[in-house]
Short mmCIF file of C-alpha atoms in Angstrom, two decimals:
data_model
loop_
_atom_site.label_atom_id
_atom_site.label_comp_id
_atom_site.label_asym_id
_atom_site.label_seq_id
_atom_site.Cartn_x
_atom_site.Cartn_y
_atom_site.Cartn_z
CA UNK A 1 0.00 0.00 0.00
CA UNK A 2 1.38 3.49 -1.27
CA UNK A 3 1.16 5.77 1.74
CA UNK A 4 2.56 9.02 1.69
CA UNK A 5 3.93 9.88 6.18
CA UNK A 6 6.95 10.96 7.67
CA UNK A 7 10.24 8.94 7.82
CA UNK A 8 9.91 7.84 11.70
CA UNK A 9 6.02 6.83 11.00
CA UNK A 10 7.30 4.60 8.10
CA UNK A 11 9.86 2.82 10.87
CA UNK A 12 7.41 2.59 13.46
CA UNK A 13 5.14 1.22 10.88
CA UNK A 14 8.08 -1.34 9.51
CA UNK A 15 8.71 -2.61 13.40
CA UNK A 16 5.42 -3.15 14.66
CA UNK A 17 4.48 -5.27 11.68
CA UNK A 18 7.97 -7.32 12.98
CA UNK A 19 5.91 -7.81 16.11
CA UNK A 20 7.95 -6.74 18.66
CA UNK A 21 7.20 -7.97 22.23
CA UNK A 22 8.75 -5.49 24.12
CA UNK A 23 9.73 -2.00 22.94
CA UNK A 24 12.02 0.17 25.25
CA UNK A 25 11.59 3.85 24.92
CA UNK A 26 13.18 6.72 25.87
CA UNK A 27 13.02 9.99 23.76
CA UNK A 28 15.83 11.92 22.51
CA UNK A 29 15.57 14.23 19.08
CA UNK A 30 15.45 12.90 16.00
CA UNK A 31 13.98 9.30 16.64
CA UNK A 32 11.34 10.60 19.11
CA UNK A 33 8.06 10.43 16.18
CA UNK A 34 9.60 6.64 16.33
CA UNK A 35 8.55 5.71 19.56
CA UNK A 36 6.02 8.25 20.02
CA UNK A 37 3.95 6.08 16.79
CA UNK A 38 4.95 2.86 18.65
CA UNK A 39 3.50 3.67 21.45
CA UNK A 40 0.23 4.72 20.00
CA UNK A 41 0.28 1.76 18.34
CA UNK A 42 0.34 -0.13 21.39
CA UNK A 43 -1.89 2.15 23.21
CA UNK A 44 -4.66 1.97 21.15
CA UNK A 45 -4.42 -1.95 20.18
CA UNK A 46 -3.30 -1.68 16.97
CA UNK A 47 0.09 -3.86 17.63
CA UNK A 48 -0.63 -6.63 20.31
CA UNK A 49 0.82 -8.88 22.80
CA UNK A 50 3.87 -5.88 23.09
CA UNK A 51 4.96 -4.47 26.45
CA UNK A 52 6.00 -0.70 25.96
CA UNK A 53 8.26 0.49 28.76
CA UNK A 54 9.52 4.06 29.34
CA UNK A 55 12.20 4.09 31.27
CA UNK A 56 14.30 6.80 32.79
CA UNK A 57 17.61 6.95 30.41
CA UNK A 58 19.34 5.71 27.23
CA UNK A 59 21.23 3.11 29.61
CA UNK A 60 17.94 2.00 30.74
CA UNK A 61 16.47 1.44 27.38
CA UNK A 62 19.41 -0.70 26.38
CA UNK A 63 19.72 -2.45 30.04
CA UNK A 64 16.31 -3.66 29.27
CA UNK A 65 15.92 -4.13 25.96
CA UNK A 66 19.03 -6.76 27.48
CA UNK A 67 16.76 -8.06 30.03
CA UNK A 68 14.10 -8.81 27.21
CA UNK A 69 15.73 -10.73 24.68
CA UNK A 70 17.56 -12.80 27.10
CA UNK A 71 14.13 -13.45 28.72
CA UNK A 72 12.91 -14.41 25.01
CA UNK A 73 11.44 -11.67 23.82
CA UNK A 74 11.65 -10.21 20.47
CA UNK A 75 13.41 -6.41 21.64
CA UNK A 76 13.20 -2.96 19.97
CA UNK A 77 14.35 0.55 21.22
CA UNK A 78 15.74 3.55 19.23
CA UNK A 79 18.05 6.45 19.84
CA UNK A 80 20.18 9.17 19.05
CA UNK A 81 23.80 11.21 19.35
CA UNK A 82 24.34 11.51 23.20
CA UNK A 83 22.05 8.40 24.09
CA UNK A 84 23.99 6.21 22.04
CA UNK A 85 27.40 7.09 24.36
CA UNK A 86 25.34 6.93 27.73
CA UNK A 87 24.27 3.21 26.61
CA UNK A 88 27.51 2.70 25.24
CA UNK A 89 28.18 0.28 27.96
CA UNK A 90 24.94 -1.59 27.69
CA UNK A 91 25.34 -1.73 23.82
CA UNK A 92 28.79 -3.71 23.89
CA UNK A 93 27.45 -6.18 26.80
CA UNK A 94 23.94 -6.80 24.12
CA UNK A 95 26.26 -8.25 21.35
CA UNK A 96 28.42 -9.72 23.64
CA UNK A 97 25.94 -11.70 24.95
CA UNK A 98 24.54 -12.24 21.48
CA UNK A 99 21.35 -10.96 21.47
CA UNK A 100 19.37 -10.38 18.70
CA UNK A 101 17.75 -6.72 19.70
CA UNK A 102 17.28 -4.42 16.79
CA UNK A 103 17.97 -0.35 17.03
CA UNK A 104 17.43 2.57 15.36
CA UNK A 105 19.74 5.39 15.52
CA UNK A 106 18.48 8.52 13.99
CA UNK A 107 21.86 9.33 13.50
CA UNK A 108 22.96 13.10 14.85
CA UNK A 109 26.12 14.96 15.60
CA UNK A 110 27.56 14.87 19.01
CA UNK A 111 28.68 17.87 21.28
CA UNK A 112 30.09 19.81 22.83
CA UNK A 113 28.90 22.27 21.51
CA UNK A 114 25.15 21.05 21.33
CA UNK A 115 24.01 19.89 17.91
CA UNK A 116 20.78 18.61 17.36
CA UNK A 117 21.57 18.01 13.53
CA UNK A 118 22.66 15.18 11.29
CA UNK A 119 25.93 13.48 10.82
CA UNK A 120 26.96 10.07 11.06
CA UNK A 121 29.58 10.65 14.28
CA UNK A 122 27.34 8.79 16.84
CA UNK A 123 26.77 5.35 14.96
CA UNK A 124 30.63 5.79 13.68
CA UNK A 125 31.37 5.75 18.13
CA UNK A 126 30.12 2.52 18.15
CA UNK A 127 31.38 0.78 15.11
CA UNK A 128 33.46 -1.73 16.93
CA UNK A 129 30.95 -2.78 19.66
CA UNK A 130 30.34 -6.03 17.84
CA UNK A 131 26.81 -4.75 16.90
CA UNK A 132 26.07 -5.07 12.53
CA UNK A 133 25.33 -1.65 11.30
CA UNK A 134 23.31 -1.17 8.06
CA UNK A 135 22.47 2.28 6.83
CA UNK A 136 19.16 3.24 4.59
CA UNK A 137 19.80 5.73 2.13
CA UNK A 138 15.98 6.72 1.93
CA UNK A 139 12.53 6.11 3.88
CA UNK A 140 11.61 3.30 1.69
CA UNK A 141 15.00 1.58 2.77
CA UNK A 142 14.56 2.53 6.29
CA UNK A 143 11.22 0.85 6.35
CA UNK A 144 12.35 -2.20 4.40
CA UNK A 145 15.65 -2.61 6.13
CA UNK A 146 14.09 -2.84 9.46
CA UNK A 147 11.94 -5.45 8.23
CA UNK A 148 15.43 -7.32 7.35
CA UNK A 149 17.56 -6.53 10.19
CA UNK A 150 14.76 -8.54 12.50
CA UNK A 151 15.37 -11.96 10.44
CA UNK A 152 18.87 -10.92 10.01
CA UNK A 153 19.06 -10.08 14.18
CA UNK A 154 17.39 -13.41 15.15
CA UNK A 155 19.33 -15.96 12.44
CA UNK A 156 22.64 -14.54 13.70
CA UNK A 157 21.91 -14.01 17.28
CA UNK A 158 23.37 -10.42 16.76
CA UNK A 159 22.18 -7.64 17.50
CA UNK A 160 21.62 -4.86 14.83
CA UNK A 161 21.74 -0.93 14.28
CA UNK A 162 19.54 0.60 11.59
CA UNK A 163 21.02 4.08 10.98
CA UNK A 164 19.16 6.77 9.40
CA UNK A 165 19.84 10.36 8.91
CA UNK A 166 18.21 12.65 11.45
CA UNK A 167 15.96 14.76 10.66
CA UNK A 168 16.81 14.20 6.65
CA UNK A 169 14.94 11.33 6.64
CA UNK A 170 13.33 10.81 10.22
CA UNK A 171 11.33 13.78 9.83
CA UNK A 172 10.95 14.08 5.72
CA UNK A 173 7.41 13.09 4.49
CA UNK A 174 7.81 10.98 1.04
CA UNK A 175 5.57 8.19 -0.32
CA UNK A 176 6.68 4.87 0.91
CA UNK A 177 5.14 1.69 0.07
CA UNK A 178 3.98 -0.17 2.90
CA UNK A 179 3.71 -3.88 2.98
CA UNK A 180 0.78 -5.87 4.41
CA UNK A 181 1.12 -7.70 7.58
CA UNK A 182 0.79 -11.18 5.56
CA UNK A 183 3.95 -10.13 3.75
CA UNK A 184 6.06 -9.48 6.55
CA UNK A 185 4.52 -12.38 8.63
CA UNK A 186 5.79 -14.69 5.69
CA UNK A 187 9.04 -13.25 5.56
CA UNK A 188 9.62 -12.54 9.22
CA UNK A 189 8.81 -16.19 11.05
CA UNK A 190 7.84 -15.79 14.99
CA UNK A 191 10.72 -15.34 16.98
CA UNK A 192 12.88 -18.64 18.02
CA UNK A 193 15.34 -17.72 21.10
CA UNK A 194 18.83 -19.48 21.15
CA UNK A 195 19.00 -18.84 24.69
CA UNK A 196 16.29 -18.12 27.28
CA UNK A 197 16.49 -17.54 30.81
CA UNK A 198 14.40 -19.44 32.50
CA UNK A 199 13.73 -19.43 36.62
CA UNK A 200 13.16 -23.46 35.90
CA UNK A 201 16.18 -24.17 34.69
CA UNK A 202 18.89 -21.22 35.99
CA UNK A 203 22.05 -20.03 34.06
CA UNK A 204 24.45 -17.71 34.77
CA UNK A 205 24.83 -15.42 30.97
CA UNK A 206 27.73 -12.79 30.98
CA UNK A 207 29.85 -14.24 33.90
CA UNK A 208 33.52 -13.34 33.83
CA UNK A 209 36.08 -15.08 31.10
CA UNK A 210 39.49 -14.71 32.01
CA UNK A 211 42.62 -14.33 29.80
CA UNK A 212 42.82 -18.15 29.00
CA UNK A 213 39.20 -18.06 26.55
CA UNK A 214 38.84 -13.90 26.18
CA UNK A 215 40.79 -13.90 22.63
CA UNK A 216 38.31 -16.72 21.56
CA UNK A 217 35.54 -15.28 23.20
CA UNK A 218 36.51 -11.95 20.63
CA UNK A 219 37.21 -13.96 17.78
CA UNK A 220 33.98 -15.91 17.70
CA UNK A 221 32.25 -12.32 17.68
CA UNK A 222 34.17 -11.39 14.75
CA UNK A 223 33.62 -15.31 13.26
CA UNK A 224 29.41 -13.95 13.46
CA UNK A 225 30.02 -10.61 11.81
CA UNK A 226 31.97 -12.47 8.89
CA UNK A 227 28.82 -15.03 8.64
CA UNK A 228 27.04 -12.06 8.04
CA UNK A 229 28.55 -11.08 4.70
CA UNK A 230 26.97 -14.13 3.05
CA UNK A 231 23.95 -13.63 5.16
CA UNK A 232 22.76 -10.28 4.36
CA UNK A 233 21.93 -10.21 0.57
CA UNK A 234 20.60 -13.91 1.04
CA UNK A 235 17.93 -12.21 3.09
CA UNK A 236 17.88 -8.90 0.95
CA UNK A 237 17.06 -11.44 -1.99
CA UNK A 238 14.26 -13.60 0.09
CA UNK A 239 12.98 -9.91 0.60
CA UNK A 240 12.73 -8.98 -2.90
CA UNK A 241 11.21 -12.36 -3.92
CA UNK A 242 8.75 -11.42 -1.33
CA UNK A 243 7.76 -7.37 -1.45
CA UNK A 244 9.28 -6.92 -5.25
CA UNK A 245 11.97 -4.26 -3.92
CA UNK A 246 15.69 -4.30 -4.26
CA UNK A 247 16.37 -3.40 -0.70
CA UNK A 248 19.15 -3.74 1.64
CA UNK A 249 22.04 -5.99 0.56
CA UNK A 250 26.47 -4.56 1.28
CA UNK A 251 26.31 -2.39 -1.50
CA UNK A 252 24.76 -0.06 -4.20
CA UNK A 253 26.19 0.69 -7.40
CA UNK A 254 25.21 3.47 -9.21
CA UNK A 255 26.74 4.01 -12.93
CA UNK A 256 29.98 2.06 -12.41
CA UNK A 257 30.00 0.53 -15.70
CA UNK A 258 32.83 2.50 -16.91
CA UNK A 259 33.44 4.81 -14.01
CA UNK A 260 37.37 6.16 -13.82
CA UNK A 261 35.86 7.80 -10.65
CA UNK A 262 33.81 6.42 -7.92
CA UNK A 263 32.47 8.05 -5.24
CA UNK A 264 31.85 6.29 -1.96
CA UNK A 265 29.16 7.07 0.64
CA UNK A 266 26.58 6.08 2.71
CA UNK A 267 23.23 7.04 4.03
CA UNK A 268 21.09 9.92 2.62
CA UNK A 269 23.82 11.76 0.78
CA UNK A 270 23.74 9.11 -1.75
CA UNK A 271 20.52 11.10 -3.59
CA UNK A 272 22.75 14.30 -3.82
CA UNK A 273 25.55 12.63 -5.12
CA UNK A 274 23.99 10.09 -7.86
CA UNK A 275 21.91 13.65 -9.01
CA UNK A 276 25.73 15.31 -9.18
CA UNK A 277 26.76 12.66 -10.77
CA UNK A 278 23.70 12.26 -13.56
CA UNK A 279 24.79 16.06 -14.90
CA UNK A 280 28.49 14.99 -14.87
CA UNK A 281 27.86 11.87 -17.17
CA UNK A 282 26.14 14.20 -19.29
CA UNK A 283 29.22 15.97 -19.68
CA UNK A 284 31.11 13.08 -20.83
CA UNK A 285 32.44 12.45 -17.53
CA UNK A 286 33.21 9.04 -16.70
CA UNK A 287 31.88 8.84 -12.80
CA UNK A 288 29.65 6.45 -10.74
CA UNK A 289 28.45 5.93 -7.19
CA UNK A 290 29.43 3.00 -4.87
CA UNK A 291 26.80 3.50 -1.44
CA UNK A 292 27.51 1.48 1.11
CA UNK A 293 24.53 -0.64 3.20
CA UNK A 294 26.25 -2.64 5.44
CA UNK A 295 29.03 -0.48 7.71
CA UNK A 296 29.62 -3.31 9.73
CA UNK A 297 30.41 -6.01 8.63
CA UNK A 298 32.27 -4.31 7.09
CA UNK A 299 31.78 -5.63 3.19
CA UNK A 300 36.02 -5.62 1.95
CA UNK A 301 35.85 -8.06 -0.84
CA UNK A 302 32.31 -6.82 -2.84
CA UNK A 303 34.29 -2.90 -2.25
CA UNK A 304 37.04 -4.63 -3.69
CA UNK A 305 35.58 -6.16 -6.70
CA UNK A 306 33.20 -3.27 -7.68
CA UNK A 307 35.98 -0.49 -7.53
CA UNK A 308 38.53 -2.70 -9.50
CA UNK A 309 38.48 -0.90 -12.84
CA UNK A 310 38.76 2.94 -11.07
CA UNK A 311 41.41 5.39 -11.57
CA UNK A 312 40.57 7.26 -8.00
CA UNK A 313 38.16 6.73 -5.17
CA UNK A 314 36.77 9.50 -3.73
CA UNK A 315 34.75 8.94 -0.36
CA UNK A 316 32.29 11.38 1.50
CA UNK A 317 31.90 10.81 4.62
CA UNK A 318 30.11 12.44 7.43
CA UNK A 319 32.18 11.93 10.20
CA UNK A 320 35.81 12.23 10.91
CA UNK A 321 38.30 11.22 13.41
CA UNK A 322 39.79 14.44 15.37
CA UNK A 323 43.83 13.97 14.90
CA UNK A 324 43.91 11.19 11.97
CA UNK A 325 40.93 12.12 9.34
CA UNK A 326 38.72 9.45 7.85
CA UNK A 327 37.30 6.81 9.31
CA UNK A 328 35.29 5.18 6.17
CA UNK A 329 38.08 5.76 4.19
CA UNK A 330 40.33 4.06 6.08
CA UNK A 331 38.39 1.10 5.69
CA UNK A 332 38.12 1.62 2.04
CA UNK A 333 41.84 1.54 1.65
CA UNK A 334 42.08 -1.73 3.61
CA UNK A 335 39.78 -2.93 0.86
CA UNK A 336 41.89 -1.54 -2.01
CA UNK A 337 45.38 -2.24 -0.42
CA UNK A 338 48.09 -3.34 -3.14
CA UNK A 339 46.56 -0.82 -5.42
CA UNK A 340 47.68 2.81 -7.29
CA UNK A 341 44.38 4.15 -6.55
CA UNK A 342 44.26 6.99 -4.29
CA UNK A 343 41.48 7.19 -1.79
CA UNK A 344 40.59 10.84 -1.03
CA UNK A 345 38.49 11.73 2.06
CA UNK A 346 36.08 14.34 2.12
CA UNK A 347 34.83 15.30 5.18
CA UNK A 348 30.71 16.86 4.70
CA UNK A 349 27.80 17.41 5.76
CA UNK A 350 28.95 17.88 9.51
CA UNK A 351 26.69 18.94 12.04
CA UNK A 352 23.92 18.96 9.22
CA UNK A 353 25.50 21.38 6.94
CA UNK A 354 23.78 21.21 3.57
CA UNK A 355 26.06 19.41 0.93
CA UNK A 356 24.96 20.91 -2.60
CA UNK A 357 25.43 19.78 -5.73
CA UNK A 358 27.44 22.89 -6.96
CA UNK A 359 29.81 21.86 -4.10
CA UNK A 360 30.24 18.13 -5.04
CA UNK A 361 30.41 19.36 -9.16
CA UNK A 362 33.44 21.59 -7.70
CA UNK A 363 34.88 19.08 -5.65
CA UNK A 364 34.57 16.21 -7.97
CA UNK A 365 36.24 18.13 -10.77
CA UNK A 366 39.54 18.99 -8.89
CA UNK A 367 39.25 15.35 -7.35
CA UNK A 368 39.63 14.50 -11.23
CA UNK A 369 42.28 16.54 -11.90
CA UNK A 370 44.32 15.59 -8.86
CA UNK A 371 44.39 19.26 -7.15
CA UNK A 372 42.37 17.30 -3.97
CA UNK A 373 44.82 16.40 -0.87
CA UNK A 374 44.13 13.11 0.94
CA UNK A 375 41.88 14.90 3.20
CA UNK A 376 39.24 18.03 2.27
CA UNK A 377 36.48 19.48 4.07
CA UNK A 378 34.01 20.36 1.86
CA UNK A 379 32.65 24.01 2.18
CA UNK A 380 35.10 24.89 5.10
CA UNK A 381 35.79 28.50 5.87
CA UNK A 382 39.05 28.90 6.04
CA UNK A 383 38.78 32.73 7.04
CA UNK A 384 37.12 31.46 10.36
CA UNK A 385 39.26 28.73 10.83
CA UNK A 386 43.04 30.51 10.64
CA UNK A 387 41.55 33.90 12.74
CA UNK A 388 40.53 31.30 15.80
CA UNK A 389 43.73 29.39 15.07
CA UNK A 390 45.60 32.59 15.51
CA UNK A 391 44.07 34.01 18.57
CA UNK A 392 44.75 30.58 20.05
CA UNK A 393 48.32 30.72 19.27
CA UNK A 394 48.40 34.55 20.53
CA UNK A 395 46.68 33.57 24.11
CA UNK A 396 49.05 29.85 24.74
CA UNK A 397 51.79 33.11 24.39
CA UNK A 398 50.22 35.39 26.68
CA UNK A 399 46.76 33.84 28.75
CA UNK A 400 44.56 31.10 30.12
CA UNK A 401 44.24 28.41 27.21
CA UNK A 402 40.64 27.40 28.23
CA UNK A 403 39.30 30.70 28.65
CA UNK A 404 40.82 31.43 25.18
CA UNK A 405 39.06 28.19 23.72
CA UNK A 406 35.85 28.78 25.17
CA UNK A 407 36.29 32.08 23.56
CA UNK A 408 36.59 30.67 20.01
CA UNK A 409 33.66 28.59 19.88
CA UNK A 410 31.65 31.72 20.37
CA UNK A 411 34.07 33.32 17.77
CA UNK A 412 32.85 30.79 15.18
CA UNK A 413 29.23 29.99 16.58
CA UNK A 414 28.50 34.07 16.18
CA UNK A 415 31.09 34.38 13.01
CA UNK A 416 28.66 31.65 11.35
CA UNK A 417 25.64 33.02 12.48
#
């Protein structure tokens, strides 16, 4: 059914047709509309036999969602920027204990200073928790990938991140099509614990593991993620032989036939860039679009293949690590080692900064002419950045360094504004 709502209605939709039995909320801008429609949901009737629980903090959401799954229960929750660090604790013990919970992150910038907008730095915190991280590039992949990451969740006995842009898509009314609850019932069977605690028949889950089994303990984490490269476009395909939509999958190619050029991103950016890239190809430009679905695992060998024939790799990503650069990119070069193609980082988008498409034309044309370094930030002001540069290196000479700090992030907050 075509239905024309908001991004967050289309996930809440998407979940409660998974049949959660226990969804763990706790608001925090942008994924808010998610739970708020969840809980109407469950409120009214409309999705059954579901316990909704609000509960005083991110680390409570996670801490039960924990609690849930390891009970037997098929476990949602959602959340954003600062709520993903203050469950950060709770999110590595959920995959360590290999639980197949499923969360949205509405990804958002993190502070200080406060930023309520979208980039991709709170999801990139957490890469390495052990959790698989898939990212939609529009509503109708948010919806559908959700769907997925349930089966995907519960076959693996992993737990999964669905990461959308903030407010770009959370918030953004489009038309979506919406299966039927026979669809997803067929697609998503009821859910089959591997473990269950049970006050019948006791366990201890979690207990310690000293030095003797910890490596193994790590390794058979990794061992899962791995598993779930042949996994995930297995159950991308069941879903389009089911609903009728390519959706989900590692990877997304875009115009690579011939491509001297690809560009690399992932998330809602992808739309911008495939339109840049349309009015470069009808210049004669040879250029194409690589968008990445699954972060983590992270999908080497299909990066590998697809970018074979390119002459440079340029990847936009909207995060970066403070003191090294890239973090995408870095794991786009360990997919392209051995090779004479450079991979340039761009840095975007930050703190929801509009990229344009006269930005990427410009930025793709001196990538293509080699004038890009290894690292750019696209749109950076340069005049703002060297004149608080310089009055920092003026007051380490001759004052307080924080009070000269705190100074410059008014400088450029009020320089900006």
């Amino acid at each position: 059914m075509l239905k024309q709502c908001e991004g967050s209605h289309a996930v809440a939709l998407a979940v409660a047709m998974s049949r959660p039995e226990v969804i763990c909320a706790y608001p925090i801008s942008p994924q808010t509309h998610i739970v708020e429609g969840l809980g109407e949901m469950v409120k009214s009737g409309a999705l059954e036999r579901c316990e909704f629980i609000n509960v005083e903090s991110e680390f409570a959401a996670m801490s039960v969602a924990i609690g849930a799954s390891a009970a037997g229960a098929r476990a949602y929750t959602a959340t954003a920027s600062q709520g993903l660090l203050f469950m950060a604790e709770a999110v590595y013990n959920a995959s360590g204990l290999g639980l197949p919970i499923v969360m949205t992150v509405a990804n958002r910038s993190i502070g200080a200073p406060i930023n309520i907008w979208n980039d991709h730095t709170d999801s990139m915190s957490m890469r390495d928790a052990g959790w698989l991280q898939i990212f939609a590039e529009t509503n109708q992949e948010a919806l559908d990938l959700h769907i997925q990451a349930f089966k995907i969740a519960e076959e693996l006995s992993l737990p999964v991140m669905v990461c959308m842009d903030g407010f770009i898509l959370t918030h953004a009314y489009e038309r979506v099509d919406v299966p039927d609850q026979a669809q997803v019932d067929r697609f998503l069977p009821p859910y089959e614990p591997r473990q269950v605690l049970d006050p019948n028949e006791p366990v201890t889950i979690g207990a310690m593991v000293g030095p003797e089994a910890f490596t193994e303990v790590r390794y058979l984490a990794h061992a899962k993620q791995m598993q779930a490269l042949d996994l995930i476009p297995q159950i991308a395909e069941e879903f389009k032989q089911i609903f009728g939509r390519d959706s989900g999958g590692l990877i997304k190619t875009y115009r690579l036939e011939d491509a001297e050029t690809i560009v690399i991103a992932l998330g809602s950016v992808l739309g911008t860039i495939k339109d840049t890239v349309d009015d470069m190809r009808n210049q004669g430009i040879k250029i194409g679009v690589l968008g990445i679905t699954s972060y983590r695992p992270f999908p080497i060998n299909a990066i590998r293949d697809a970018t074979a024939n390119a002459k440079r790799i340029v990847v936009i990503e909207k995060c970066f690590a403070v003191g090294i650069g890239g973090i995408v990119s870095r794991d786009v070069r360990s997919a392209v080692r051995n090779r004479p193609q450079p991979v340039l980082t761009v840095v975007a988008g930050l703190g929801g900064r509009a990229i344009t498409k006269a930005s990427l034309n410009k930025l793709l044309l001196d990538a293509i002419d080699d004038k890009l370094e290894l690292l750019t930030f696209l749109d950076l002001d340069w005049d703002i950045v060297n004149r608080v540069l310089e009055r920092e290196k003026k007051q380490r000479r001759s004052g307080p360094v924080a009070e000269g700090i705190l100074r410059d992030i008014g400088t450029v907050s009020s320089s900006i504004g």
